[in-house]
mmCIF file of C-alpha atoms and ligand atoms in Angstrom:
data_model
loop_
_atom_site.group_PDB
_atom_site.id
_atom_site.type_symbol
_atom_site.label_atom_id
_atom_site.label_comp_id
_atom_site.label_asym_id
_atom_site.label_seq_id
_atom_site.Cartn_x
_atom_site.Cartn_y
_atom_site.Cartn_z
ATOM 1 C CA UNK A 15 2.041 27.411 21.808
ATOM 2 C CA UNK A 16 3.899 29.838 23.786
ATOM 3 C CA UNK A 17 7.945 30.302 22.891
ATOM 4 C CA UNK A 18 9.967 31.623 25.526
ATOM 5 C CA UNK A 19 13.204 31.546 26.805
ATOM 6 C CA UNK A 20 12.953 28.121 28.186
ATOM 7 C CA UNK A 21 11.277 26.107 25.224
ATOM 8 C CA UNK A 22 13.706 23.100 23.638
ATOM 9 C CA UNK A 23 14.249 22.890 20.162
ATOM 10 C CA UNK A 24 13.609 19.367 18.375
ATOM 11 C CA UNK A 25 13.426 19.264 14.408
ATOM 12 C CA UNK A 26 13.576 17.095 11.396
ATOM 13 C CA UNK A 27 16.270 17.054 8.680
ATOM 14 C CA UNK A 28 15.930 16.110 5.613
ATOM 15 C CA UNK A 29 16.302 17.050 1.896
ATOM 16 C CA UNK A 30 13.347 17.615 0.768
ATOM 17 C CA UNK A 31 11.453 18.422 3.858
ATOM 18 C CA UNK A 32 8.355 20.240 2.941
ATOM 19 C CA UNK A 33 6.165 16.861 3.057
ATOM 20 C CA UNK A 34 7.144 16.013 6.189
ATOM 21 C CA UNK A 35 4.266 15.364 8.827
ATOM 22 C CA UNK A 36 6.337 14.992 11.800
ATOM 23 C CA UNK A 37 6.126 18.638 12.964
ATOM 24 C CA UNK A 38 2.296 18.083 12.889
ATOM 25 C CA UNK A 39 1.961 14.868 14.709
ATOM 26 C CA UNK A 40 5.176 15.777 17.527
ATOM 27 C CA UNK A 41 4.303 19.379 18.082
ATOM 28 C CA UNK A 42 0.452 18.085 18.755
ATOM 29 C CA UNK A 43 1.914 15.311 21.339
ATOM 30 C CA UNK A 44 4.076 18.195 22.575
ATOM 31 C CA UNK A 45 1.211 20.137 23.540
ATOM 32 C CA UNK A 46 -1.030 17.339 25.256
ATOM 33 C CA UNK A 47 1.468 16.945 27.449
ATOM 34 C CA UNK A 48 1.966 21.237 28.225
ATOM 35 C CA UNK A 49 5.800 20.306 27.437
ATOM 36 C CA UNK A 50 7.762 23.110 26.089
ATOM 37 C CA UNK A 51 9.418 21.957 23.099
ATOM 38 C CA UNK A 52 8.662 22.990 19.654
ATOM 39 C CA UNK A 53 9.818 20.993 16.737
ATOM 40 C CA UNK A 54 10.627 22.267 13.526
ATOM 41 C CA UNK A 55 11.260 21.058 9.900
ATOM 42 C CA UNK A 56 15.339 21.974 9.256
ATOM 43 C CA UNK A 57 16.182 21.670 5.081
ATOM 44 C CA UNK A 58 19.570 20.206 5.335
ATOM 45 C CA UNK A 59 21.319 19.543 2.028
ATOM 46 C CA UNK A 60 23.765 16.089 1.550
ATOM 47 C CA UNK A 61 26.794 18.228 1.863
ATOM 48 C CA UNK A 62 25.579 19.797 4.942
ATOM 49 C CA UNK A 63 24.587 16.935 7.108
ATOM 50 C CA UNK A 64 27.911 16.676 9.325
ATOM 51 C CA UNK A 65 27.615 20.587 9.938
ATOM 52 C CA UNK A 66 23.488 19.888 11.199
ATOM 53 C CA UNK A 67 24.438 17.315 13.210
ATOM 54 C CA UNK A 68 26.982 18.867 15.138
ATOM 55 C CA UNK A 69 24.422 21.943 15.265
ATOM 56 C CA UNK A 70 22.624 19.737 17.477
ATOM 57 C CA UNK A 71 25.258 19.827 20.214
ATOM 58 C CA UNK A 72 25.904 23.417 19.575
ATOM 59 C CA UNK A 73 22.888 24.055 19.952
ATOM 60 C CA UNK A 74 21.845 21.763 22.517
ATOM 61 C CA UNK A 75 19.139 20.598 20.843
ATOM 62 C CA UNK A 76 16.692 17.551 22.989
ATOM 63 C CA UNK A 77 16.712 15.600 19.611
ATOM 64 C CA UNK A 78 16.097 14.882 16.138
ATOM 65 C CA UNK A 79 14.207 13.372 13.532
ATOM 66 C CA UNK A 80 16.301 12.072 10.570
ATOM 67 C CA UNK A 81 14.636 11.402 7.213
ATOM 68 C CA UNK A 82 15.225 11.400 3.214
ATOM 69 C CA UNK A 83 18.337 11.119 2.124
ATOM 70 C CA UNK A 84 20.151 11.113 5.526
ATOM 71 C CA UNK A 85 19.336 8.237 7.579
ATOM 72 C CA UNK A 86 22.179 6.318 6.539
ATOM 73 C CA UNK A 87 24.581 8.741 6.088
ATOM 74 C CA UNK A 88 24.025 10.178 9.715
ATOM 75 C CA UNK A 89 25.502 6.998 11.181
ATOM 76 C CA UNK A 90 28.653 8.103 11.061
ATOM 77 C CA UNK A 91 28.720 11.376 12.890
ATOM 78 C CA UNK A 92 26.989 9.922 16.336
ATOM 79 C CA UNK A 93 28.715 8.959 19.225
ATOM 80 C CA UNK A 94 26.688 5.798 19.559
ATOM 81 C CA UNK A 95 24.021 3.980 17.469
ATOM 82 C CA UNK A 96 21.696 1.267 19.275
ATOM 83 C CA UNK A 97 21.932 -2.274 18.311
ATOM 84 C CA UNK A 98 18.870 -2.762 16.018
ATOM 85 C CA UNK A 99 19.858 0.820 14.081
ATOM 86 C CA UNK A 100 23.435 -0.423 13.797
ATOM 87 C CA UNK A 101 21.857 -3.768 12.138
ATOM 88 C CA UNK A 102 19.731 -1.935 10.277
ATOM 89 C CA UNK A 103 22.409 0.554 8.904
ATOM 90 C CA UNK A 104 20.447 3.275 9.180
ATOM 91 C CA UNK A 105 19.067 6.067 11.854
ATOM 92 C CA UNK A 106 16.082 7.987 11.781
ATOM 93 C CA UNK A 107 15.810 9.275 15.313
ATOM 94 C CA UNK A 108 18.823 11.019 17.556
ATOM 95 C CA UNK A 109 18.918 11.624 20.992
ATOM 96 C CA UNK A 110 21.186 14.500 22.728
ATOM 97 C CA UNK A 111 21.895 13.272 26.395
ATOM 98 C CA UNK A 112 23.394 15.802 27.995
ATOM 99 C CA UNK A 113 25.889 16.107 24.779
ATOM 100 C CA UNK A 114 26.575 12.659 23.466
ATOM 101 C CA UNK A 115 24.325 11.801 20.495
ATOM 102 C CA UNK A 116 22.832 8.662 20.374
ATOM 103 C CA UNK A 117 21.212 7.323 16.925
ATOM 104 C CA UNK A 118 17.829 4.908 16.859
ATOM 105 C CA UNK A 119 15.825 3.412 14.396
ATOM 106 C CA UNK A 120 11.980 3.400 15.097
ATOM 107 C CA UNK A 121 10.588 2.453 11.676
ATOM 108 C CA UNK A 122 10.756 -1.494 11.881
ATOM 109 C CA UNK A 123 9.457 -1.153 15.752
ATOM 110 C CA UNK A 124 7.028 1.309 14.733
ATOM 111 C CA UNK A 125 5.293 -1.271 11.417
ATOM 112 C CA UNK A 126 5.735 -4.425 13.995
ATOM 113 C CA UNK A 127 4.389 -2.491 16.922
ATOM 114 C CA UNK A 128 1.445 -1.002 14.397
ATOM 115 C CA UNK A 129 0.823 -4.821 12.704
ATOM 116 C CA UNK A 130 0.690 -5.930 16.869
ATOM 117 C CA UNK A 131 -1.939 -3.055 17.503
ATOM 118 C CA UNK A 132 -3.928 -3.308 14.653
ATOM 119 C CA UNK A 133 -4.165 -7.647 13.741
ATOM 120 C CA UNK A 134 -2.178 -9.410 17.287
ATOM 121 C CA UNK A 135 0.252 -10.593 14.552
ATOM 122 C CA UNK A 136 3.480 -12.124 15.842
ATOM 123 C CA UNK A 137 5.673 -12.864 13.691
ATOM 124 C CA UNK A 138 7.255 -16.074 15.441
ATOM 125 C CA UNK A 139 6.727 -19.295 13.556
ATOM 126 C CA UNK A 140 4.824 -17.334 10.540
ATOM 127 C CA UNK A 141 5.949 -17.726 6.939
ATOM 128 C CA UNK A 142 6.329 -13.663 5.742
ATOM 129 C CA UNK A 143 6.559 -12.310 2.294
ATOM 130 C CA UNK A 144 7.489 -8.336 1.695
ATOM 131 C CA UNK A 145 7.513 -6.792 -1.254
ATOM 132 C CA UNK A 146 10.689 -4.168 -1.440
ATOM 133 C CA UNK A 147 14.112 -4.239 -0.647
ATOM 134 C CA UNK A 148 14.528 -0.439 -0.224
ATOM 135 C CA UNK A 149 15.086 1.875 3.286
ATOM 136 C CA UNK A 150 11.534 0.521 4.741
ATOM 137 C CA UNK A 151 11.487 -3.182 3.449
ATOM 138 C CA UNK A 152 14.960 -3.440 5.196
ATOM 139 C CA UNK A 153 14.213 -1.812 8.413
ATOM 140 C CA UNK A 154 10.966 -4.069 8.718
ATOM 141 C CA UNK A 155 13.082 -7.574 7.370
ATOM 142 C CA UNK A 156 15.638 -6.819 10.252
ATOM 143 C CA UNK A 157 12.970 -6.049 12.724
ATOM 144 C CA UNK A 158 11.021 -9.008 12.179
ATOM 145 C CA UNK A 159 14.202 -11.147 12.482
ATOM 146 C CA UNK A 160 16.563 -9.469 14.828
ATOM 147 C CA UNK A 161 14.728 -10.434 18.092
ATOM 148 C CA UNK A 162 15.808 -14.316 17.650
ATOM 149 C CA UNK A 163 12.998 -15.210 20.558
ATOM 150 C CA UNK A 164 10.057 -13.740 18.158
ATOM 151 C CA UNK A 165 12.087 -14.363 15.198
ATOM 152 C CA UNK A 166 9.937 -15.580 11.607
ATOM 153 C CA UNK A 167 9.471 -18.688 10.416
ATOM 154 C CA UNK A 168 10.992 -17.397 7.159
ATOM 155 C CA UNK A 169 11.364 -14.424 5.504
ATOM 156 C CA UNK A 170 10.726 -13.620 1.575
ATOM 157 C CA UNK A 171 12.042 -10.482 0.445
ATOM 158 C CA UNK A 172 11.189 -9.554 -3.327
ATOM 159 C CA UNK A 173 11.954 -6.913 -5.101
ATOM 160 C CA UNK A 174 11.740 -5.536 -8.719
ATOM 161 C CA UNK A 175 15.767 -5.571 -8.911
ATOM 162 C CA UNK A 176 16.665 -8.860 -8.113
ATOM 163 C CA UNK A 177 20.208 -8.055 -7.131
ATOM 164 C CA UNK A 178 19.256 -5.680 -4.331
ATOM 165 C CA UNK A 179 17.253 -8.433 -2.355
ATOM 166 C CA UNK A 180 19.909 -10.825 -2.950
ATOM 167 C CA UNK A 181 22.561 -7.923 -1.338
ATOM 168 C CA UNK A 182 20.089 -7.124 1.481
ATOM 169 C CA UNK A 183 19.819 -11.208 2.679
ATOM 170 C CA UNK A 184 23.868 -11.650 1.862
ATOM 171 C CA UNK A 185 24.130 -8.540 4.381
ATOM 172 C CA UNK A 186 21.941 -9.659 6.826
ATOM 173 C CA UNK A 187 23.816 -13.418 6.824
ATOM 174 C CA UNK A 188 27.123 -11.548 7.710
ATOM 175 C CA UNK A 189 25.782 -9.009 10.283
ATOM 176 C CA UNK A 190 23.455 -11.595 12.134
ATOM 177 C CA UNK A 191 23.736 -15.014 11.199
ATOM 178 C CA UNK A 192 21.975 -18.062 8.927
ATOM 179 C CA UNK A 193 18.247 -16.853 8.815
ATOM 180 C CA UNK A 194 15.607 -18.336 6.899
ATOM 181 C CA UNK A 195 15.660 -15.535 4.312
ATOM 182 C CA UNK A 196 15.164 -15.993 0.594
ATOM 183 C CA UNK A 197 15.464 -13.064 -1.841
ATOM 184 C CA UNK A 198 12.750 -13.546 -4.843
ATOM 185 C CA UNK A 199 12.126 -11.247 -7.849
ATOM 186 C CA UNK A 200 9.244 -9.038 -7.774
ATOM 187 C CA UNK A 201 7.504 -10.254 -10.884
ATOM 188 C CA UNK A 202 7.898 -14.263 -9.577
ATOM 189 C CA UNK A 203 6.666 -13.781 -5.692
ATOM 190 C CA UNK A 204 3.400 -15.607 -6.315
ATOM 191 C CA UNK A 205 4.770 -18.420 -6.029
ATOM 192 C CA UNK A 206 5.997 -17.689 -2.649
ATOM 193 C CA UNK A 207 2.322 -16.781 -1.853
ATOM 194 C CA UNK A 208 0.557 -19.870 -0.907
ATOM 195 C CA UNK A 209 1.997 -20.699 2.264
ATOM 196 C CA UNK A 210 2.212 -17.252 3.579
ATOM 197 C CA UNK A 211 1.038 -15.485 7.032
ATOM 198 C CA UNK A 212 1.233 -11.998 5.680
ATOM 199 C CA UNK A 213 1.738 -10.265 2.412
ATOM 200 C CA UNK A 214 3.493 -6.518 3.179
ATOM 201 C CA UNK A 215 4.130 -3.983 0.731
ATOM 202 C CA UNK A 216 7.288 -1.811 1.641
ATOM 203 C CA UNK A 217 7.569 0.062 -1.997
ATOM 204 C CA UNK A 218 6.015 3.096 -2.683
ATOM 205 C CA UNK A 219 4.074 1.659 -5.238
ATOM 206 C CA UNK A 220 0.449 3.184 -4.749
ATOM 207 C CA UNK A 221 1.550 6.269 -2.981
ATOM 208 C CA UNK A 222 -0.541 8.898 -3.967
ATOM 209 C CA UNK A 223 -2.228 6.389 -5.756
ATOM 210 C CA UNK A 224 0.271 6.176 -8.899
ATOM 211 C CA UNK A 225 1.040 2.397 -9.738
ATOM 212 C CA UNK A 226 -0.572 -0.711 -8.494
ATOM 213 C CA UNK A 227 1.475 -3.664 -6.761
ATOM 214 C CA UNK A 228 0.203 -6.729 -9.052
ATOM 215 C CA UNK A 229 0.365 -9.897 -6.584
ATOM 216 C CA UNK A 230 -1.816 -13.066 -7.194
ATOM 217 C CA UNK A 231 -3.657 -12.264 -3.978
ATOM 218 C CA UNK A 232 -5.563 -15.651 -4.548
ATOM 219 C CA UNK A 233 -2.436 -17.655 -3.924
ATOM 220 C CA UNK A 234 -2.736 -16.228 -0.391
ATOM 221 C CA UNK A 235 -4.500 -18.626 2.749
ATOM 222 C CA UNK A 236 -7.681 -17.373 3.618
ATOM 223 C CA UNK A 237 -6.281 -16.229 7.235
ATOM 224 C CA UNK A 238 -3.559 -14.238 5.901
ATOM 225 C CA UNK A 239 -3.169 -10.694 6.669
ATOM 226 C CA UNK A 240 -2.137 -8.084 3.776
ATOM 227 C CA UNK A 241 -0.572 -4.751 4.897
ATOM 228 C CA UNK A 242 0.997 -1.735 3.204
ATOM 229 C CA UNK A 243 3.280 0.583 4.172
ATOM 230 C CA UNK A 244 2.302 3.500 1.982
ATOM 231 C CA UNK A 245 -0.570 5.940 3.989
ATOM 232 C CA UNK A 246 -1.664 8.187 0.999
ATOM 233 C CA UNK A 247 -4.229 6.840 0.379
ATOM 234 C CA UNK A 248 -4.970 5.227 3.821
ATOM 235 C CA UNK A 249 -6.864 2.445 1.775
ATOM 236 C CA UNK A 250 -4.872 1.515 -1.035
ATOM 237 C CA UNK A 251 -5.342 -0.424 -4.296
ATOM 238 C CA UNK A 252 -3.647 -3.272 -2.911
ATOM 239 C CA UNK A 253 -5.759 -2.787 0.342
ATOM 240 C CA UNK A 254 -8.970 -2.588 -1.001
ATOM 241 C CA UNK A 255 -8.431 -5.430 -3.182
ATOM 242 C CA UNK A 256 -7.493 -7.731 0.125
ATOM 243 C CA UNK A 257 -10.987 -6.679 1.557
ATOM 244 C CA UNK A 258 -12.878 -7.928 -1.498
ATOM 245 C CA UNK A 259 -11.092 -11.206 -1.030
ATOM 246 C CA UNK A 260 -12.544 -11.418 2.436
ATOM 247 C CA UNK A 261 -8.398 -10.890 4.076
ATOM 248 C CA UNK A 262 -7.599 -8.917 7.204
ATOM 249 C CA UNK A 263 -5.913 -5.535 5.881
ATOM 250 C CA UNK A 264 -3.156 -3.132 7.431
ATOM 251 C CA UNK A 265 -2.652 0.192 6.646
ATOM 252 C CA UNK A 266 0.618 2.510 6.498
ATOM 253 C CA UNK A 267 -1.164 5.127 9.408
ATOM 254 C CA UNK A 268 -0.121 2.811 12.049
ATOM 255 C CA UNK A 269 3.476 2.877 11.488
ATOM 256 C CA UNK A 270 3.201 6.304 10.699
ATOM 257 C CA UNK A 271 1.745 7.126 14.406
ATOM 258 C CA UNK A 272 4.178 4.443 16.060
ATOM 259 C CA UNK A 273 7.124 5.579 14.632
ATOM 260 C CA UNK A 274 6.646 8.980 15.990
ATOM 261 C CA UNK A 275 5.054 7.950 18.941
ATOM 262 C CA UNK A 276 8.590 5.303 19.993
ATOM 263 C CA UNK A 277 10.955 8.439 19.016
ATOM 264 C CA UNK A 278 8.934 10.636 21.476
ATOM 265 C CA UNK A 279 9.337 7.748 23.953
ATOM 266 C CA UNK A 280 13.283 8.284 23.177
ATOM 267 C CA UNK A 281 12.786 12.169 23.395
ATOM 268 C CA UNK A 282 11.185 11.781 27.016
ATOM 269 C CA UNK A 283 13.876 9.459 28.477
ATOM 270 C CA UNK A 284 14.705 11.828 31.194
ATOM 271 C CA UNK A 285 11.610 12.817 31.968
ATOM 272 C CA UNK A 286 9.694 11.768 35.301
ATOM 273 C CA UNK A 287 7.021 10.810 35.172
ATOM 274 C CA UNK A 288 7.494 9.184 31.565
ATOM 275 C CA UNK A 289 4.224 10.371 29.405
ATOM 276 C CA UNK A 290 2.291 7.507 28.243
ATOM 277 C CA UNK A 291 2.366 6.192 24.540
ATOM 278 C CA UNK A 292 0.937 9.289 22.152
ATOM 279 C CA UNK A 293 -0.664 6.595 19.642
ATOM 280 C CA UNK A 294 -3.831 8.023 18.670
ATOM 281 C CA UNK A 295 -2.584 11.813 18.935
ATOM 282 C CA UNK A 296 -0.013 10.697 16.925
ATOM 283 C CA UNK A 297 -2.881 9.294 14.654
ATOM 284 C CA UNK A 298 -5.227 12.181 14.621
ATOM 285 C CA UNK A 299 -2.443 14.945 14.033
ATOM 286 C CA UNK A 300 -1.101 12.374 11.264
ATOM 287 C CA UNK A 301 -4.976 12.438 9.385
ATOM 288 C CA UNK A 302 -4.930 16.191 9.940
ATOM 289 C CA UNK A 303 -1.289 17.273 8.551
ATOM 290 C CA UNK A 304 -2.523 15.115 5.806
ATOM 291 C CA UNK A 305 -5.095 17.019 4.584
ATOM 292 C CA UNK A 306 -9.171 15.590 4.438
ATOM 293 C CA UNK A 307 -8.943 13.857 0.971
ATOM 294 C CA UNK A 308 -7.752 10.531 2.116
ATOM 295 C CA UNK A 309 -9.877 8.403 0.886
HETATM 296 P P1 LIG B 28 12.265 3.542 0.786
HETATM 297 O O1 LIG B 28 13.355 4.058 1.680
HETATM 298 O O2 LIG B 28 10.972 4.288 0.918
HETATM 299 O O3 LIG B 28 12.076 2.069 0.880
HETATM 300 P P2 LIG B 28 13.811 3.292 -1.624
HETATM 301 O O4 LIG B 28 15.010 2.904 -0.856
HETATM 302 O O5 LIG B 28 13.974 4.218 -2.770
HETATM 303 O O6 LIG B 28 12.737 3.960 -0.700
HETATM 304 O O7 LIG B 28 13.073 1.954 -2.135
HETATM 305 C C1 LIG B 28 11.881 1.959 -2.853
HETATM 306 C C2 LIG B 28 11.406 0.513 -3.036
HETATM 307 O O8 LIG B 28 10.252 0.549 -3.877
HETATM 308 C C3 LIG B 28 12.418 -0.388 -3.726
HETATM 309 O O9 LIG B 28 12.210 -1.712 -3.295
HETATM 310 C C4 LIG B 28 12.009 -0.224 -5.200
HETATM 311 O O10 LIG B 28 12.429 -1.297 -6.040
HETATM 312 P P3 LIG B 28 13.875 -1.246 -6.791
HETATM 313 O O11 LIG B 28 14.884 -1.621 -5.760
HETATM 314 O O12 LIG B 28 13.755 -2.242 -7.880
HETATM 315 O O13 LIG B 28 14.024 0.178 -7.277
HETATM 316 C C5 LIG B 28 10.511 -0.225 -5.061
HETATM 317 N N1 LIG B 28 9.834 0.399 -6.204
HETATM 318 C C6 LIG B 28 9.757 1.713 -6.494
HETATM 319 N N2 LIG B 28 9.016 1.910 -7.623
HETATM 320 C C7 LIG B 28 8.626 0.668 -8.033
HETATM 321 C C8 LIG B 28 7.819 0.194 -9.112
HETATM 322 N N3 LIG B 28 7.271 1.042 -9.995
HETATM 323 N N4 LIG B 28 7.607 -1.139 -9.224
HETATM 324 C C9 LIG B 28 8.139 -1.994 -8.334
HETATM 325 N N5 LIG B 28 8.901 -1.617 -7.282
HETATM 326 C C10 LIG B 28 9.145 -0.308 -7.131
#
């Protein structure tokens, strides 16, 4: 990668940073398509978030990345924040055009767009169950339901705190309307199994393989799919447990990949001609940033 005088500056922020693998997968995308950019990690602390952001403009930056602890917070210091982001409460991708900054979400796109790819599920009409009521489980619940011609069947949202599913459907009520959306504690969601389409884990239980998430995966239908957000291992507990029972499986690479590969869409908005989708660079530099023991 050659620097010059011309290359654009994109980054991440976040506090911590040093795990992230967007620099990997964005700079590799950057490359294929012999655009000079180079994207870098930036360790912003809480208190200096409003100061980053505006660094951005001052330093007319093409974009950002927004991750851990900042995606909510950043909301307010944007000039505009799409509709889906603004449901979702929280941004993890920013767009500088030509000085107004414009805040996106892609990690609810980026899981559907992934479960699409990967199974041809679509969520319309299908009874879904997620597991989580945290930053992911709430960007994928609004996804699923915020397109009303797509929209779910209905939603289960369970988490180990009771209380924070029950404020994430009371929030969604307000924002967007009566949805078929029932908040159910972690420890009681098999009974929510039997009539389910798809079984998603949005916690980080299994990440680096600490913790298993204990479902009655025999309560499920035989033709439902079971997918999990977390990508460390690529095959997870959960996962491999699925594939025993004879059920289609989803990993968390996917929405890895798309995530990145819809805020590089937003990145390239100006450009002519548009690059295509970067899904299985996206991939590849994802499997290499993480390191070869995956399995
Ligand atoms: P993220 O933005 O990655 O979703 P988060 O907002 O901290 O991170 O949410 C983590 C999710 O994982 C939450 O749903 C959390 O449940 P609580 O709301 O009860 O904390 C869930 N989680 C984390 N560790 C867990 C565990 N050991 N068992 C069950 N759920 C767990």
């Amino acid at each position: 990668m050659l620097v010059n005088g011309q290359t654009r500056v994109l980054g991440i922020f976040g506090d911590p940073v040093e795990h992230t693998l967007s620099p990997g997968m964005q700079n590799a995308v950057f490359e294929a398509n012999h655009l000079n950019w180079i994207y870098l990690p930036f360790h912003v602390k809480p208190g200096e978030l409003k100061k980053a952001v505006a660094g951005i403009k001052a330093f007319d930056m093409l974009g950002v990345n927004v991750t851990i602890p900042h995606k909510e917070k950043v909301v307010r210091h944007l000039d505009e924040v799409d509709g889906l982001a603004n449901v979702i409460g929280a941004v993890n991708t920013i767009v500088n055009v030509e000085g107004r900054l414009i805040g996106y979400n892609t990690d609810g796109y980026g899981y559907v767009e992934s479960l699409r790819e990967e199974t041809g599920f679509d969520a319309a009409g299908k009874n879904i169950v997620i597991l989580g009521a945290g930053g992911a489980g709430r960007a994928i619940l609004f996804t699923f339901l915020y397109n009303k011609k797509n929209a779910a069947r209905s939603v289960v949202i369970a988490n180990r705190t009771l209380r924070r599913a029950k404020r994430l459907v009371d929030e969604f009520k307000d924002k967007v309307g009566g949805a078929p959306l029932v908040a159910a504690s972690l420890d009681k969601v098999d009974a929510h199994l039997a009539g389910a389409d798809i079984l998603i884990n949005a916690t980080s239980v299994g990440m680096m393989g600490k913790g298993e998430v204990n479902v009655g995966l025999k309560e499920l239908p035989g033709h439902a799919i079971v997918s999990d957000i977390v990508y460390r291992p690529l095959e997870t507990t959960l996962l491999k447990k699925a594939k025993a029972r004879g059920l289609k499986i989803h990993g968390g690479l996917g929405m890895l990949a798309h995530q990145g590969a819809l805020s590089f869409e937003l990145f390239t908005l100006t450009l002519f001609p548009r690059p295509p989708l970067p899904i299985d660079i996206m991939k590849r530099a994802a499997i290499k940033a993480l390191g070869t023991d995956l399995q």
